[in-house]
mmCIF file of C-alpha atoms and ligand atoms in Angstrom:
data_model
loop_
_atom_site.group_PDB
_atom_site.id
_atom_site.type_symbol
_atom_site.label_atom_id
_atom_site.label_comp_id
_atom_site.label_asym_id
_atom_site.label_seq_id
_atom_site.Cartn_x
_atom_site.Cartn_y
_atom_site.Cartn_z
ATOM 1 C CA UNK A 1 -177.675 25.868 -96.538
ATOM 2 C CA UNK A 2 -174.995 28.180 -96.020
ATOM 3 C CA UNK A 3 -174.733 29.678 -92.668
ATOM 4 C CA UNK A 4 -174.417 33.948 -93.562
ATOM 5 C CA UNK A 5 -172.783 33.849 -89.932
ATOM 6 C CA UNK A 6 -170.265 31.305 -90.800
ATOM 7 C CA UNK A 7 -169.887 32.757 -94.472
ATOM 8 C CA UNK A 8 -168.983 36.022 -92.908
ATOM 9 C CA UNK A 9 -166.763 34.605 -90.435
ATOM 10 C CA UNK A 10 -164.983 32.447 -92.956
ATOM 11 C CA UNK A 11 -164.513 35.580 -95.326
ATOM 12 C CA UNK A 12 -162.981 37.028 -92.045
ATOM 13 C CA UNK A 13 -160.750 34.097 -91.738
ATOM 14 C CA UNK A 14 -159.449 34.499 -95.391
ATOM 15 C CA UNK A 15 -158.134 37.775 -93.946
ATOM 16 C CA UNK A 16 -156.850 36.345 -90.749
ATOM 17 C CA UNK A 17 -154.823 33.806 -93.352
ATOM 18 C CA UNK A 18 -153.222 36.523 -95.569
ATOM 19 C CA UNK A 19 -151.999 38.334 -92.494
ATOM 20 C CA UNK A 20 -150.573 35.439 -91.491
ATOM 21 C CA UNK A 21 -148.546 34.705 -94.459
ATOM 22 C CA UNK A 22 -147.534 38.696 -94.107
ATOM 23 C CA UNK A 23 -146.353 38.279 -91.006
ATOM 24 C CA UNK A 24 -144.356 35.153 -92.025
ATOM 25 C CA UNK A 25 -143.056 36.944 -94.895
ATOM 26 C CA UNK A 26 -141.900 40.066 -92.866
ATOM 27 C CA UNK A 27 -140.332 36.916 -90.298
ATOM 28 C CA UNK A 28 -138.743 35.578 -93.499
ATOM 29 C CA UNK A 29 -136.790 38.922 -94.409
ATOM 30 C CA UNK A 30 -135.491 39.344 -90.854
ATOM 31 C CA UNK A 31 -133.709 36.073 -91.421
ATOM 32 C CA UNK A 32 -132.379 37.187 -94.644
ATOM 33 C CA UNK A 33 -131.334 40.760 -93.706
ATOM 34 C CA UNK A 34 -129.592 38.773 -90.348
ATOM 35 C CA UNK A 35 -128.051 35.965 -92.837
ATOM 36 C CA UNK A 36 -129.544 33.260 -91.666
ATOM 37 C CA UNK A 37 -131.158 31.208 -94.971
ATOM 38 C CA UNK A 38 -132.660 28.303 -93.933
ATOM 39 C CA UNK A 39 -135.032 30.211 -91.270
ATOM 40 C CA UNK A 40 -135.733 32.731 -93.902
ATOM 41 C CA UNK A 41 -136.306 29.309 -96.143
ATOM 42 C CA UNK A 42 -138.723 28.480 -93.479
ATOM 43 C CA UNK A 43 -140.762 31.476 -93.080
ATOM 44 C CA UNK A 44 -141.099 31.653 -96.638
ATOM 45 C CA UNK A 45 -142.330 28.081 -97.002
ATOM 46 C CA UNK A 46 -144.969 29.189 -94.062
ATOM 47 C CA UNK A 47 -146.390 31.805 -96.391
ATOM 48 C CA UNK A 48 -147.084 29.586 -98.844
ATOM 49 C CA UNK A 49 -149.033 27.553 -96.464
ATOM 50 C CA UNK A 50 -151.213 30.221 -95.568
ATOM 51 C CA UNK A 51 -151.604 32.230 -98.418
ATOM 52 C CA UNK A 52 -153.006 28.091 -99.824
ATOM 53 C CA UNK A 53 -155.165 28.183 -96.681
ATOM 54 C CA UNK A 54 -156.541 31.540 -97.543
ATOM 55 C CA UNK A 55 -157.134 29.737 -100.589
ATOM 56 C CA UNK A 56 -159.145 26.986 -99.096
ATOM 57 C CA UNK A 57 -161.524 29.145 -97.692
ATOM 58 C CA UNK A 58 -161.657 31.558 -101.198
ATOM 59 C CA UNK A 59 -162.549 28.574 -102.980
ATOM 60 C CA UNK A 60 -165.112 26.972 -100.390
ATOM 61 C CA UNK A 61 -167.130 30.175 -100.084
ATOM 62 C CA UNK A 62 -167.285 30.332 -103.744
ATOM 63 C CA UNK A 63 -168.286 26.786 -104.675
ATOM 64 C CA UNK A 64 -170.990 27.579 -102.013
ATOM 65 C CA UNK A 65 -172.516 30.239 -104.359
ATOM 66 C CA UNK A 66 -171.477 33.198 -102.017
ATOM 67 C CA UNK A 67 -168.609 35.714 -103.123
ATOM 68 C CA UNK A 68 -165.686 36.764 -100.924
ATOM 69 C CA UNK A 69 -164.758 40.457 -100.371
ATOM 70 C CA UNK A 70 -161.203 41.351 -99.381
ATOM 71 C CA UNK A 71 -160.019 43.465 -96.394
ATOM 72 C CA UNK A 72 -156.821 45.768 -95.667
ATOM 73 C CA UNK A 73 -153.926 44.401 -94.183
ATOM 74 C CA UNK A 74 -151.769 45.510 -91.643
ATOM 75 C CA UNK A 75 -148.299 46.549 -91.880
ATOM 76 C CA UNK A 76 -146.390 43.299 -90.317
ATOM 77 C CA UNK A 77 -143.673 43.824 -87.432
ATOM 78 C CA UNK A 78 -140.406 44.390 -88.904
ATOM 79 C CA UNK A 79 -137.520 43.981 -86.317
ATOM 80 C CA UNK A 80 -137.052 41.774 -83.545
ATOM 81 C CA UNK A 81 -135.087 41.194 -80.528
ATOM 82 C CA UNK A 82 -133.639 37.390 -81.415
ATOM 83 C CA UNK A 83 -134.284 34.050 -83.178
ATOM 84 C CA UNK A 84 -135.987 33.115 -80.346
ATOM 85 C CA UNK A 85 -138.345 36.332 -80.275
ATOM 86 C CA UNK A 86 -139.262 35.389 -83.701
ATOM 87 C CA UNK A 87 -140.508 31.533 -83.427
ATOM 88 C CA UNK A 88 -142.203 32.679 -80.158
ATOM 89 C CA UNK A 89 -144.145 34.952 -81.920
ATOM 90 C CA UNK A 90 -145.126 32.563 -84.903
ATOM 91 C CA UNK A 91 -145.725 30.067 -81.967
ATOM 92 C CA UNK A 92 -148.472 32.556 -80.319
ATOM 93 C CA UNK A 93 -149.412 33.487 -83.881
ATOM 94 C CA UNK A 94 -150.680 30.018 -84.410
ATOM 95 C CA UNK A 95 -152.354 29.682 -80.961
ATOM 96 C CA UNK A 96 -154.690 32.916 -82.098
ATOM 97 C CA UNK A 97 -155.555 31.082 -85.073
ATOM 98 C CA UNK A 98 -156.255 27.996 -83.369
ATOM 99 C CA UNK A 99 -158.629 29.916 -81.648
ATOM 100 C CA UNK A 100 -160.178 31.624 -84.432
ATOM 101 C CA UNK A 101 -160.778 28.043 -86.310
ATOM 102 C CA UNK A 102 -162.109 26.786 -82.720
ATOM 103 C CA UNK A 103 -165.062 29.934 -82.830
ATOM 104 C CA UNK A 104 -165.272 29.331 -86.583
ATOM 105 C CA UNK A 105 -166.140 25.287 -86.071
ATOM 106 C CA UNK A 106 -168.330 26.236 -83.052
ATOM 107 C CA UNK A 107 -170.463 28.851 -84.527
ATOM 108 C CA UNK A 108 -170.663 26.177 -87.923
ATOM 109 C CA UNK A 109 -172.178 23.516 -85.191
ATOM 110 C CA UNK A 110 -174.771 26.378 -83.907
ATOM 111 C CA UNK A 111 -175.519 27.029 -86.971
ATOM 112 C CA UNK A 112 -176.201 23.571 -88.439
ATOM 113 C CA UNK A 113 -174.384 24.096 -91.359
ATOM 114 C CA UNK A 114 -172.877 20.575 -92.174
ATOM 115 C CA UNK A 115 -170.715 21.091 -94.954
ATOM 116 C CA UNK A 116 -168.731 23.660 -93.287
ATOM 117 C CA UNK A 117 -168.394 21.480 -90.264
ATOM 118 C CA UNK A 118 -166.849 19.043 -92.868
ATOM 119 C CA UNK A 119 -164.736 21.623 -94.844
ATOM 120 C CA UNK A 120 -162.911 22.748 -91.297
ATOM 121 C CA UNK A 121 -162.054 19.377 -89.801
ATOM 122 C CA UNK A 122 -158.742 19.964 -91.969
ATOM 123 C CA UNK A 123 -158.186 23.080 -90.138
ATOM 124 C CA UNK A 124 -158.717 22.134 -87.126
ATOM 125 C CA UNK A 125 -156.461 18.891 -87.693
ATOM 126 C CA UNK A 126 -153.751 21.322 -89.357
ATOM 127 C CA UNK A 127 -153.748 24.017 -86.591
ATOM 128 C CA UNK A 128 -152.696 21.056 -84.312
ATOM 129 C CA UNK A 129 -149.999 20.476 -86.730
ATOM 130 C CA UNK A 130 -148.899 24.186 -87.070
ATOM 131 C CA UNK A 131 -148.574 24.652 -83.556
ATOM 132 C CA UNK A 132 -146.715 21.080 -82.918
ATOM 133 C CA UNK A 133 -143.841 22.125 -85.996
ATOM 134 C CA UNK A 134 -143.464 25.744 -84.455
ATOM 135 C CA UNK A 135 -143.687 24.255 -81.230
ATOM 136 C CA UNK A 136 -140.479 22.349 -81.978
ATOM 137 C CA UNK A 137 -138.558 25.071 -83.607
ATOM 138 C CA UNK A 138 -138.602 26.856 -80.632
ATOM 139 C CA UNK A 139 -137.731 24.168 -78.009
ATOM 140 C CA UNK A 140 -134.938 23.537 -80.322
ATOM 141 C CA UNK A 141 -133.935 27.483 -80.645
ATOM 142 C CA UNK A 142 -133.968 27.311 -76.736
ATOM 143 C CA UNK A 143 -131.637 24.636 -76.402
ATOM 144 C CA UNK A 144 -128.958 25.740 -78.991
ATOM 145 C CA UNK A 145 -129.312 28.854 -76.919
ATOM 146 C CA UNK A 146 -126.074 30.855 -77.239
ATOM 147 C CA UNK A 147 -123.852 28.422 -79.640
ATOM 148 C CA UNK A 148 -123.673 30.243 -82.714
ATOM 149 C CA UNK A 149 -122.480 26.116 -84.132
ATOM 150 C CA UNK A 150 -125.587 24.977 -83.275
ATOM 151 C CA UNK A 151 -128.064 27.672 -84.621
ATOM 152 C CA UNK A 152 -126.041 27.091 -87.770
ATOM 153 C CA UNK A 153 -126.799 23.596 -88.046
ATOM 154 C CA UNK A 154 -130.341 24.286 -86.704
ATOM 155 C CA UNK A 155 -130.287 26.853 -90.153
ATOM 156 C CA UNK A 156 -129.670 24.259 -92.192
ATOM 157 C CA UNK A 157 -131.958 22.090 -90.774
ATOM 158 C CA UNK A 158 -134.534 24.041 -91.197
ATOM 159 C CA UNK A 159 -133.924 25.370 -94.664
ATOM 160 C CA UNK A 160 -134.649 21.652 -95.822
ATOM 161 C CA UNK A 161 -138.405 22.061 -95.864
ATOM 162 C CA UNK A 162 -140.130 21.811 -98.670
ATOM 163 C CA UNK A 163 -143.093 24.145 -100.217
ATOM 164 C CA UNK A 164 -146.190 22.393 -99.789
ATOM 165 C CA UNK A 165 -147.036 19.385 -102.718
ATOM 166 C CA UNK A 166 -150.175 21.322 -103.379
ATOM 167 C CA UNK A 167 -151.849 24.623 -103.630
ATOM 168 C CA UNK A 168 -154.363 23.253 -100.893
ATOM 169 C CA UNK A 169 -151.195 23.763 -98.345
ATOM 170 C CA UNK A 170 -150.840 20.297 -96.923
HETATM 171 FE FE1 LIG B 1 -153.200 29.116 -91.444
HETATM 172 O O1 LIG B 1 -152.341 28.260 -90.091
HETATM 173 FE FE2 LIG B 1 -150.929 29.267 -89.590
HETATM 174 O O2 LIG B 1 -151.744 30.843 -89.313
#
């Protein structure tokens, strides 16, 4: 059966996900208003992601019968102080949502609900992921530092990735 605790928590989730790719978007024209491509590439490849994980949970609370209702987003920061400000913040982005799939799983295992337990062992496999990728971006930002050559090639690099293979945000 499933869990009205965990449905309503998962319906919260859906808006924890949207914010997230808002916030990535918002990242995303930062880069592009400081002419820097490939992190704006980035960013926008990261709202994909989440708006596909927002989609994950849309679709798993209706194939469980229940409907989903939507909730207001915030307005996303705008400006920030460096490169390095930016990827930090994704970085502890990530970590809160770590934490909010972490209560999510735990309250599914109170709750005995089974296939939910099942449906998030992706998330909790991709928030390690998430925060690993990030987690490199900015130990990389860090060590470029101040060499404008190097945050150009570490542009480039970065504007390599590729939008997820399918809508289920892998
Ligand atoms: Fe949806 O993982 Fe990032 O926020």
């Amino acid at each position: 059966m499933f869990s009205k605790k965990v449905r309503q928590a998962m319906n919260d989730q859906i808006h924890h996900e949207i914010e997230s790719a808002y916030i990535y978007l918002s990242m995303a024209a930062y880069f592009e208003a400081e002419t820097y491509p490939g992190f704006s590439q980035w960013m926008k490849i990261q709202f994909e992601e989440e708006m596909a994980h927002a989609f994950r949970f849309y679709d798993f609370i209706h194939s469980r019968g229940e409907r989903v209702t939507l909730q207001a987003i915030g307005e996303p920061q705008a400006e920030f102080e460096s490169i390095l400000a930016v990827f930090e913040g994704a970085l502890a982005h990530e970590q809160k949502i770590t934490g909010d799939i972490h209560r999510l799983y735990g309250l599914a295992m109170e709750e005995k609900d089974y296939p939910s337990l099942s449906f998030l062992q992706w998330f909790i496999d991709e928030q390690v992921e998430e925060e690993e990728h990030v987690g490199e971006v900015v130990e990389n930002i860090k060590r470029a530092g101040d060499n404008s050559h190097a945050l150009l090639m570490l542009d480039r690099e970065l504007g390599q990735r590729q939008p997820p293979v399918d809508v289920e945000g892998e």
